[in-house]
Amino acid sequence: MAERVGAIGVMSGTSMDGIDVAFLRTDGEAWVEPGPARGYAYPAATRAALLDLLADPERARHDPLPELEAAVTDAHAAAVEDFLRDAGLDRGAVALVGLHGQTVLHRPEERFTRQLVLGDRAARRLGIPVVDRFRHADVAAGGQGAPFAPLYHRALTAGMPGERDGPLMVLNLGGVGNVTWIDGDSLIAFDTGPANALLDDFVRQRRGQSFDADGALAAAGTADAAVVRDVLRQPFFRRMPPKSLDRNAFHGLVAAVAPLSDADGAATLAALTVEAVAAALEHVPVPPRRWLVTGGGRHNRFFMARFRERLGVPVDPVEAVGWDGDALEAQCFAYLAVRAARGLPLSLPATTGVPHPMPGGRLHPAG
């Protein structure tokens, strides 16, 4: 039996709404025991610089960005230090820290992905071994480099009541939507399309708000069905998985809904998210008996109501089965850090399209 160790995972998603930190004990395989988790805000200046960078893909691809990468690293390391204190954890209980870093550009079709983080700098500061660069080996080998949570989703469902009663779908609604279809040991995973990012950007432009709380603005409007149909005709939605998206892949849609009112524009972008998720059913062999929703989008009551209407089976936040949706991705990178240190695969052909089960990550020793 593999040794069970404690690890910390750190994740900031494409919505950049904060830095999530979580502790997990695991063997890197089927045994997982989630522990405490917390969320921490980015320093305002660092978040603003990251948002500016996202608007300039060429700069995100080519500029060295040493100051910004150091600031991102220091923000993540500070979050770990605050977490150790807030959760009452001793550093000696932590064998590894998995630092995903901040994705600023993801172009797997060009074998390129970039996450800002300096694992060696963080390891020196924390005095704990750090794993970073989780996605790079996958992308370099021709994989999509995303989604990377499916193996953790499968570990969480192992032994769950009803596990053998038919397939289950885990939907992550972050900046981009992605799904994991689980049927016993079988996995299929892929990005579905835009999720929170477009709606957040639209509401920020129109209302100066960071997001549409509870989907209230979208619920007050009427979706433009023609815009939704036109978007769903784009090749991405017909392409067989595995497939993944950059956060800004559909950013032109904010301009497409510009003639609409605030409420109708929000309703149109929300409808696109729902229909993109429903379209995912075309790419799995058997429809799921249940959907479990994680990511910030599960807090959007309008989204959740529309998913239940559209999908016709139970759709619940992951908390319904005892998972912590605010911590799930951070937990995932703690789990993957342990797998990386043990040379186990982080991705599979059916999850990212990589040619064979692919190890990854880069380990930096403490100090």
Tab-separated table of C-alpha atoms in Angstrom:
chain	number	residue	atom	x	y	z
A	1	MET	CA	0.000	0.000	0.000
A	2	ALA	CA	1.320	3.429	-0.961
A	3	GLU	CA	2.107	5.797	1.896
A	4	ARG	CA	-0.574	8.320	2.763
A	5	VAL	CA	0.814	11.822	3.047
A	6	GLY	CA	-0.442	15.343	3.679
A	7	ALA	CA	-0.315	17.836	0.820
A	8	ILE	CA	-1.519	21.363	0.160
A	9	GLY	CA	-2.983	22.391	-3.171
A	10	VAL	CA	-3.188	25.978	-4.395
A	11	MET	CA	-5.360	27.079	-7.292
A	12	SER	CA	-6.525	30.303	-8.885
A	13	GLY	CA	-8.912	29.756	-11.770
A	14	THR	CA	-9.502	31.715	-14.932
A	15	SER	CA	-12.057	33.932	-13.204
A	16	MET	CA	-9.236	35.092	-10.884
A	17	ASP	CA	-11.660	35.680	-8.033
A	18	GLY	CA	-9.064	34.584	-5.464
A	19	ILE	CA	-6.505	31.990	-4.400
A	20	ASP	CA	-7.916	28.748	-3.025
A	21	VAL	CA	-5.797	26.669	-0.645
A	22	ALA	CA	-6.701	23.197	0.641
A	23	PHE	CA	-5.106	20.402	2.675
A	24	LEU	CA	-5.557	16.769	1.720
A	25	ARG	CA	-4.239	13.447	2.919
A	26	THR	CA	-3.901	10.898	0.137
A	27	ASP	CA	-1.942	8.018	-1.323
A	28	GLY	CA	-2.259	9.619	-4.760
A	29	GLU	CA	-4.575	6.824	-5.876
A	30	ALA	CA	-8.030	5.850	-4.585
A	31	TRP	CA	-7.678	7.000	-0.965
A	32	VAL	CA	-8.382	10.666	-0.238
A	33	GLU	CA	-9.223	12.440	2.993
A	34	PRO	CA	-9.965	16.145	2.448
A	35	GLY	CA	-9.040	18.537	5.238
A	36	PRO	CA	-9.449	22.255	5.845
A	37	ALA	CA	-9.610	24.794	3.045
A	38	ARG	CA	-9.632	28.573	2.788
A	39	GLY	CA	-9.832	31.261	0.117
A	40	TYR	CA	-7.605	34.342	-0.045
A	41	ALA	CA	-7.852	37.467	-2.176
A	42	TYR	CA	-5.187	38.461	-4.648
A	43	PRO	CA	-3.505	41.763	-3.844
A	44	ALA	CA	-5.528	44.305	-5.823
A	45	ALA	CA	-2.582	45.470	-7.911
A	46	THR	CA	-1.621	41.917	-8.867
A	47	ARG	CA	-5.167	41.028	-9.905
A	48	ALA	CA	-5.472	44.214	-11.955
A	49	ALA	CA	-2.173	43.446	-13.720
A	50	LEU	CA	-3.355	39.918	-14.496
A	51	LEU	CA	-6.656	41.151	-15.927
A	52	ASP	CA	-4.749	43.597	-18.132
A	53	LEU	CA	-2.499	40.772	-19.305
A	54	LEU	CA	-5.447	38.557	-20.241
A	55	ALA	CA	-6.610	41.258	-22.621
A	56	ASP	CA	-3.276	41.079	-24.506
A	57	PRO	CA	-2.619	37.475	-25.651
A	58	GLU	CA	0.567	38.347	-27.529
A	59	ARG	CA	2.062	39.838	-24.392
A	60	ALA	CA	0.897	36.834	-22.372
A	61	ARG	CA	2.675	34.566	-24.833
A	62	HIS	CA	5.947	36.404	-25.411
A	63	ASP	CA	6.767	38.785	-22.552
A	64	PRO	CA	9.056	37.419	-19.802
A	65	LEU	CA	6.902	39.082	-17.093
A	66	PRO	CA	9.429	38.543	-14.272
A	67	GLU	CA	7.875	41.071	-11.890
A	68	LEU	CA	4.322	39.839	-12.386
A	69	GLU	CA	5.334	36.176	-12.094
A	70	ALA	CA	7.201	36.926	-8.875
A	71	ALA	CA	4.159	38.813	-7.545
A	72	VAL	CA	1.844	35.902	-8.393
A	73	THR	CA	4.245	33.454	-6.736
A	74	ASP	CA	4.547	35.578	-3.615
A	75	ALA	CA	0.755	35.955	-3.398
A	76	HIS	CA	0.325	32.171	-3.594
A	77	ALA	CA	3.108	31.497	-1.084
A	78	ALA	CA	1.633	34.094	1.282
A	79	ALA	CA	-1.741	32.377	0.947
A	80	VAL	CA	-0.130	29.084	1.977
A	81	GLU	CA	1.505	30.743	4.989
A	82	ASP	CA	-1.773	32.344	6.016
A	83	PHE	CA	-3.535	29.018	5.535
A	84	LEU	CA	-1.070	27.133	7.750
A	85	ARG	CA	-1.727	29.674	10.481
A	86	ASP	CA	-5.499	29.910	9.991
A	87	ALA	CA	-5.997	26.136	9.801
A	88	GLY	CA	-3.621	25.413	12.698
A	89	LEU	CA	-1.473	23.128	10.555
A	90	ASP	CA	2.132	22.329	11.341
A	91	ARG	CA	4.507	22.529	8.373
A	92	GLY	CA	5.792	19.104	9.346
A	93	ALA	CA	2.392	17.636	8.401
A	94	VAL	CA	2.794	18.849	4.809
A	95	ALA	CA	4.933	16.709	2.527
A	96	LEU	CA	4.245	18.694	-0.657
A	97	VAL	CA	2.637	21.842	-1.983
A	98	GLY	CA	1.017	21.694	-5.430
A	99	LEU	CA	1.127	25.174	-7.003
A	100	HIS	CA	-0.922	25.292	-10.183
A	101	GLY	CA	-0.109	28.946	-10.847
A	102	GLN	CA	-2.205	31.458	-12.776
A	103	THR	CA	-3.122	30.514	-16.334
A	104	VAL	CA	-2.676	33.528	-18.620
A	105	LEU	CA	-2.800	31.795	-22.025
A	106	HIS	CA	-3.821	28.312	-23.092
A	107	ARG	CA	-3.370	27.293	-26.750
A	108	PRO	CA	-3.106	23.493	-26.774
A	109	GLU	CA	-3.573	23.317	-30.565
A	110	GLU	CA	-0.248	25.183	-30.736
A	111	ARG	CA	1.243	23.057	-27.943
A	112	PHE	CA	1.422	26.098	-25.708
A	113	THR	CA	0.184	26.768	-22.196
A	114	ARG	CA	1.403	29.301	-19.668
A	115	GLN	CA	0.803	29.390	-15.937
A	116	LEU	CA	2.618	32.097	-14.013
A	117	VAL	CA	4.350	30.684	-10.923
A	118	LEU	CA	7.936	30.076	-9.805
A	119	GLY	CA	7.958	26.822	-7.878
A	120	ASP	CA	11.585	27.154	-6.799
A	121	ARG	CA	10.936	30.608	-5.335
A	122	ALA	CA	7.907	29.302	-3.418
A	123	ALA	CA	9.808	26.239	-2.138
A	124	ARG	CA	12.574	28.448	-0.766
A	125	ARG	CA	10.103	30.701	0.990
A	126	LEU	CA	7.893	27.932	2.387
A	127	GLY	CA	10.570	25.394	3.286
A	128	ILE	CA	8.320	22.692	1.778
A	129	PRO	CA	8.830	20.823	-1.538
A	130	VAL	CA	6.714	22.341	-4.302
A	131	VAL	CA	5.340	20.825	-7.505
A	132	ASP	CA	4.470	23.161	-10.399
A	133	ARG	CA	4.111	22.950	-14.232
A	134	PHE	CA	1.347	20.334	-14.053
A	135	ARG	CA	0.050	20.831	-17.594
A	136	HIS	CA	3.209	21.292	-19.639
A	137	ALA	CA	4.173	17.669	-20.345
A	138	ASP	CA	0.625	16.897	-21.462
A	139	VAL	CA	0.492	19.843	-23.877
A	140	ALA	CA	4.004	19.151	-25.192
A	141	ALA	CA	2.923	15.578	-26.007
A	142	GLY	CA	-0.100	16.797	-27.973
A	143	GLY	CA	-2.708	16.691	-25.211
A	144	GLN	CA	-5.190	19.436	-24.459
A	145	GLY	CA	-3.630	20.146	-21.058
A	146	ALA	CA	-7.124	20.341	-19.554
A	147	PRO	CA	-9.248	19.433	-17.765
A	148	PHE	CA	-6.964	18.055	-15.061
A	149	ALA	CA	-9.451	17.235	-12.297
A	150	PRO	CA	-10.946	13.967	-13.669
A	151	LEU	CA	-8.600	11.581	-11.839
A	152	TYR	CA	-9.407	13.374	-8.593
A	153	HIS	CA	-13.120	13.274	-9.359
A	154	ARG	CA	-12.837	9.520	-9.872
A	155	ALA	CA	-10.981	9.105	-6.582
A	156	LEU	CA	-13.728	11.027	-4.778
A	157	THR	CA	-16.487	8.890	-6.286
A	158	ALA	CA	-14.794	5.574	-5.467
A	159	GLY	CA	-17.000	3.846	-2.927
A	160	MET	CA	-19.659	6.553	-3.088
A	161	PRO	CA	-23.207	5.172	-2.668
A	162	GLY	CA	-24.706	4.464	-6.076
A	163	GLU	CA	-21.295	4.454	-7.755
A	164	ARG	CA	-22.202	1.385	-9.810
A	165	ASP	CA	-25.746	2.492	-10.609
A	166	GLY	CA	-24.770	4.221	-13.819
A	167	PRO	CA	-22.726	7.156	-15.017
A	168	LEU	CA	-22.300	10.401	-13.133
A	169	MET	CA	-21.313	13.784	-14.588
A	170	VAL	CA	-19.284	16.344	-12.658
A	171	LEU	CA	-19.699	19.840	-14.088
A	172	ASN	CA	-17.204	22.543	-13.162
A	173	LEU	CA	-18.494	26.052	-13.814
A	174	GLY	CA	-15.482	28.318	-13.586
A	175	GLY	CA	-14.428	30.854	-16.189
A	176	VAL	CA	-14.828	28.008	-18.685
A	177	GLY	CA	-17.130	25.029	-18.200
A	178	ASN	CA	-15.815	21.472	-18.182
A	179	VAL	CA	-17.239	18.044	-17.446
A	180	THR	CA	-16.029	14.694	-16.176
A	181	TRP	CA	-18.165	11.682	-17.153
A	182	ILE	CA	-17.521	8.817	-14.724
A	183	ASP	CA	-18.795	5.277	-15.106
A	184	GLY	CA	-16.919	3.000	-12.701
A	185	ASP	CA	-13.293	3.245	-13.782
A	186	SER	CA	-14.141	4.824	-17.151
A	187	LEU	CA	-13.571	8.544	-17.637
A	188	ILE	CA	-14.322	11.064	-20.370
A	189	ALA	CA	-13.559	14.739	-19.837
A	190	PHE	CA	-13.580	17.935	-21.868
A	191	ASP	CA	-14.376	21.633	-21.834
A	192	THR	CA	-17.967	22.472	-22.718
A	193	GLY	CA	-17.662	26.161	-23.593
A	194	PRO	CA	-17.958	29.551	-21.915
A	195	ALA	CA	-19.209	29.650	-18.332
A	196	ASN	CA	-18.696	32.449	-15.823
A	197	ALA	CA	-15.987	34.393	-17.675
A	198	LEU	CA	-18.143	35.943	-20.388
A	199	LEU	CA	-20.993	36.791	-18.055
A	200	ASP	CA	-18.570	38.264	-15.500
A	201	ASP	CA	-16.869	40.394	-18.170
A	202	PHE	CA	-20.220	41.585	-19.522
A	203	VAL	CA	-21.569	42.550	-16.108
A	204	ARG	CA	-18.289	44.286	-15.258
A	205	GLN	CA	-18.502	46.376	-18.441
A	206	ARG	CA	-22.196	47.198	-18.121
A	207	ARG	CA	-22.719	47.480	-14.390
A	208	GLY	CA	-19.270	47.745	-12.819
A	209	GLN	CA	-20.007	44.575	-10.834
A	210	SER	CA	-17.679	41.587	-10.617
A	211	PHE	CA	-20.434	39.016	-11.291
A	212	ASP	CA	-24.191	38.565	-11.688
A	213	ALA	CA	-25.177	37.689	-8.127
A	214	ASP	CA	-27.615	34.739	-8.089
A	215	GLY	CA	-28.118	35.274	-11.832
A	216	ALA	CA	-30.605	38.036	-10.995
A	217	LEU	CA	-29.762	40.156	-14.045
A	218	ALA	CA	-29.930	37.181	-16.437
A	219	ALA	CA	-33.194	36.050	-14.877
A	220	ALA	CA	-34.711	39.477	-15.595
A	221	GLY	CA	-33.919	39.308	-19.317
A	222	THR	CA	-34.823	37.335	-22.427
A	223	ALA	CA	-32.141	35.427	-24.299
A	224	ASP	CA	-31.552	36.168	-27.972
A	225	ALA	CA	-32.047	32.671	-29.374
A	226	ALA	CA	-30.495	33.574	-32.729
A	227	VAL	CA	-27.200	34.589	-31.095
A	228	VAL	CA	-27.130	31.353	-29.089
A	229	ARG	CA	-27.835	29.239	-32.206
A	230	ASP	CA	-25.110	31.009	-34.180
A	231	VAL	CA	-22.521	30.388	-31.494
A	232	LEU	CA	-23.448	26.721	-31.119
A	233	ARG	CA	-22.795	26.254	-34.854
A	234	GLN	CA	-19.107	26.999	-34.305
A	235	PRO	CA	-16.802	24.002	-34.897
A	236	PHE	CA	-15.725	23.695	-31.248
A	237	PHE	CA	-19.119	22.361	-30.169
A	238	ARG	CA	-19.172	19.653	-32.859
A	239	ARG	CA	-15.577	18.595	-32.290
A	240	MET	CA	-15.217	15.268	-30.539
A	241	PRO	CA	-13.459	15.369	-27.148
A	242	PRO	CA	-11.018	15.660	-25.600
A	243	LYS	CA	-10.995	19.406	-26.197
A	244	SER	CA	-10.232	22.507	-24.163
A	245	LEU	CA	-10.591	26.274	-24.335
A	246	ASP	CA	-8.714	29.381	-23.371
A	247	ARG	CA	-10.718	31.679	-21.103
A	248	ASN	CA	-11.040	34.281	-23.865
A	249	ALA	CA	-11.799	31.908	-26.744
A	250	PHE	CA	-15.329	33.292	-27.129
A	251	HIS	CA	-14.630	36.794	-25.909
A	252	GLY	CA	-16.038	38.297	-29.118
A	253	LEU	CA	-19.476	37.368	-27.858
A	254	VAL	CA	-19.434	40.306	-25.466
A	255	ALA	CA	-19.454	42.502	-28.586
A	256	ALA	CA	-22.153	40.320	-30.195
A	257	VAL	CA	-24.552	41.077	-27.355
A	258	ALA	CA	-23.608	44.764	-27.212
A	259	PRO	CA	-26.861	45.894	-28.912
A	260	LEU	CA	-28.926	44.115	-26.241
A	261	SER	CA	-30.075	45.535	-22.932
A	262	ASP	CA	-28.126	44.654	-19.802
A	263	ALA	CA	-30.683	42.022	-18.792
A	264	ASP	CA	-31.103	40.528	-22.278
A	265	GLY	CA	-27.347	40.412	-22.830
A	266	ALA	CA	-26.812	38.611	-19.524
A	267	ALA	CA	-29.693	36.232	-20.303
A	268	THR	CA	-28.170	35.437	-23.705
A	269	LEU	CA	-24.734	34.649	-22.279
A	270	ALA	CA	-26.311	32.528	-19.527
A	271	ALA	CA	-28.389	30.629	-22.101
A	272	LEU	CA	-25.257	29.929	-24.110
A	273	THR	CA	-23.582	28.415	-21.046
A	274	VAL	CA	-26.593	26.172	-20.392
A	275	GLU	CA	-26.903	25.041	-24.013
A	276	ALA	CA	-23.155	24.400	-24.285
A	277	VAL	CA	-23.368	22.123	-21.250
A	278	ALA	CA	-26.403	20.314	-22.701
A	279	ALA	CA	-24.478	19.816	-25.950
A	280	ALA	CA	-21.886	17.849	-23.983
A	281	LEU	CA	-24.370	14.954	-23.899
A	282	GLU	CA	-23.651	14.365	-27.597
A	283	HIS	CA	-20.115	13.304	-26.661
A	284	VAL	CA	-20.713	10.675	-23.962
A	285	PRO	CA	-21.862	7.092	-24.617
A	286	VAL	CA	-24.606	7.024	-21.966
A	287	PRO	CA	-26.367	10.027	-20.401
A	288	PRO	CA	-25.557	10.522	-16.712
A	289	ARG	CA	-28.088	9.626	-14.045
A	290	ARG	CA	-27.064	12.718	-12.078
A	291	TRP	CA	-25.024	15.905	-12.404
A	292	LEU	CA	-22.874	17.318	-9.597
A	293	VAL	CA	-21.893	20.956	-10.043
A	294	THR	CA	-18.767	22.589	-8.674
A	295	GLY	CA	-17.076	25.927	-9.278
A	296	GLY	CA	-18.428	29.398	-8.654
A	297	GLY	CA	-21.321	28.900	-11.064
A	298	ARG	CA	-23.071	26.529	-8.677
A	299	HIS	CA	-23.939	29.552	-6.527
A	300	ASN	CA	-25.875	31.066	-9.441
A	301	ARG	CA	-29.464	30.072	-8.693
A	302	PHE	CA	-30.613	31.001	-12.198
A	303	PHE	CA	-28.002	28.688	-13.746
A	304	MET	CA	-28.925	25.809	-11.465
A	305	ALA	CA	-32.665	26.161	-12.142
A	306	ARG	CA	-32.080	26.256	-15.897
A	307	PHE	CA	-29.788	23.206	-15.776
A	308	ARG	CA	-32.456	21.220	-13.945
A	309	GLU	CA	-35.061	22.174	-16.529
A	310	ARG	CA	-32.785	21.517	-19.489
A	311	LEU	CA	-31.106	18.279	-18.416
A	312	GLY	CA	-34.105	16.484	-16.933
A	313	VAL	CA	-32.195	14.557	-14.236
A	314	PRO	CA	-31.045	15.586	-10.744
A	315	VAL	CA	-28.585	18.481	-10.820
A	316	ASP	CA	-27.059	19.293	-7.439
A	317	PRO	CA	-24.149	21.254	-6.024
A	318	VAL	CA	-21.340	18.921	-4.997
A	319	GLU	CA	-22.072	19.708	-1.356
A	320	ALA	CA	-25.062	17.355	-1.716
A	321	VAL	CA	-22.601	14.432	-1.611
A	322	GLY	CA	-20.301	15.971	1.007
A	323	TRP	CA	-17.730	17.567	-1.282
A	324	ASP	CA	-16.555	21.170	-0.873
A	325	GLY	CA	-17.073	22.931	-4.187
A	326	ASP	CA	-15.025	25.953	-3.133
A	327	ALA	CA	-12.033	23.731	-2.345
A	328	LEU	CA	-12.305	21.016	-4.990
A	329	GLU	CA	-9.786	22.368	-7.491
A	330	ALA	CA	-7.244	23.220	-4.807
A	331	GLN	CA	-7.686	19.712	-3.371
A	332	CYS	CA	-7.157	18.350	-6.868
A	333	PHE	CA	-3.708	19.918	-7.149
A	334	ALA	CA	-2.713	18.591	-3.754
A	335	TYR	CA	-3.738	15.140	-5.025
A	336	LEU	CA	-1.911	15.630	-8.332
A	337	ALA	CA	1.219	16.863	-6.535
A	338	VAL	CA	1.411	13.525	-4.727
A	339	ARG	CA	0.864	11.660	-7.999
A	340	ALA	CA	3.537	13.782	-9.703
A	341	ALA	CA	6.075	13.081	-6.953
A	342	ARG	CA	5.376	9.352	-7.368
A	343	GLY	CA	5.603	9.394	-11.154
A	344	LEU	CA	1.939	8.496	-11.625
A	345	PRO	CA	-0.076	9.799	-14.597
A	346	LEU	CA	-1.818	13.138	-14.221
A	347	SER	CA	-3.817	12.839	-17.436
A	348	LEU	CA	-5.188	10.118	-19.718
A	349	PRO	CA	-6.038	9.798	-23.413
A	350	ALA	CA	-9.753	10.029	-22.560
A	351	THR	CA	-9.356	13.171	-20.455
A	352	THR	CA	-6.958	15.342	-22.461
A	353	GLY	CA	-6.266	13.404	-25.678
A	354	VAL	CA	-2.661	12.805	-24.717
A	355	PRO	CA	-1.261	9.744	-26.581
A	356	HIS	CA	-0.753	7.678	-23.410
A	357	PRO	CA	-1.181	8.108	-19.632
A	358	MET	CA	1.061	11.076	-18.945
A	359	PRO	CA	3.070	11.862	-15.807
A	360	GLY	CA	3.964	15.505	-15.283
A	361	GLY	CA	4.797	18.250	-12.875
A	362	ARG	CA	8.155	19.601	-11.784
A	363	LEU	CA	9.374	19.011	-8.226
A	364	HIS	CA	11.367	21.672	-6.387
A	365	PRO	CA	13.003	20.585	-3.125
A	366	ALA	CA	12.433	22.574	0.043
A	367	GLY	CA	14.810	25.485	0.553
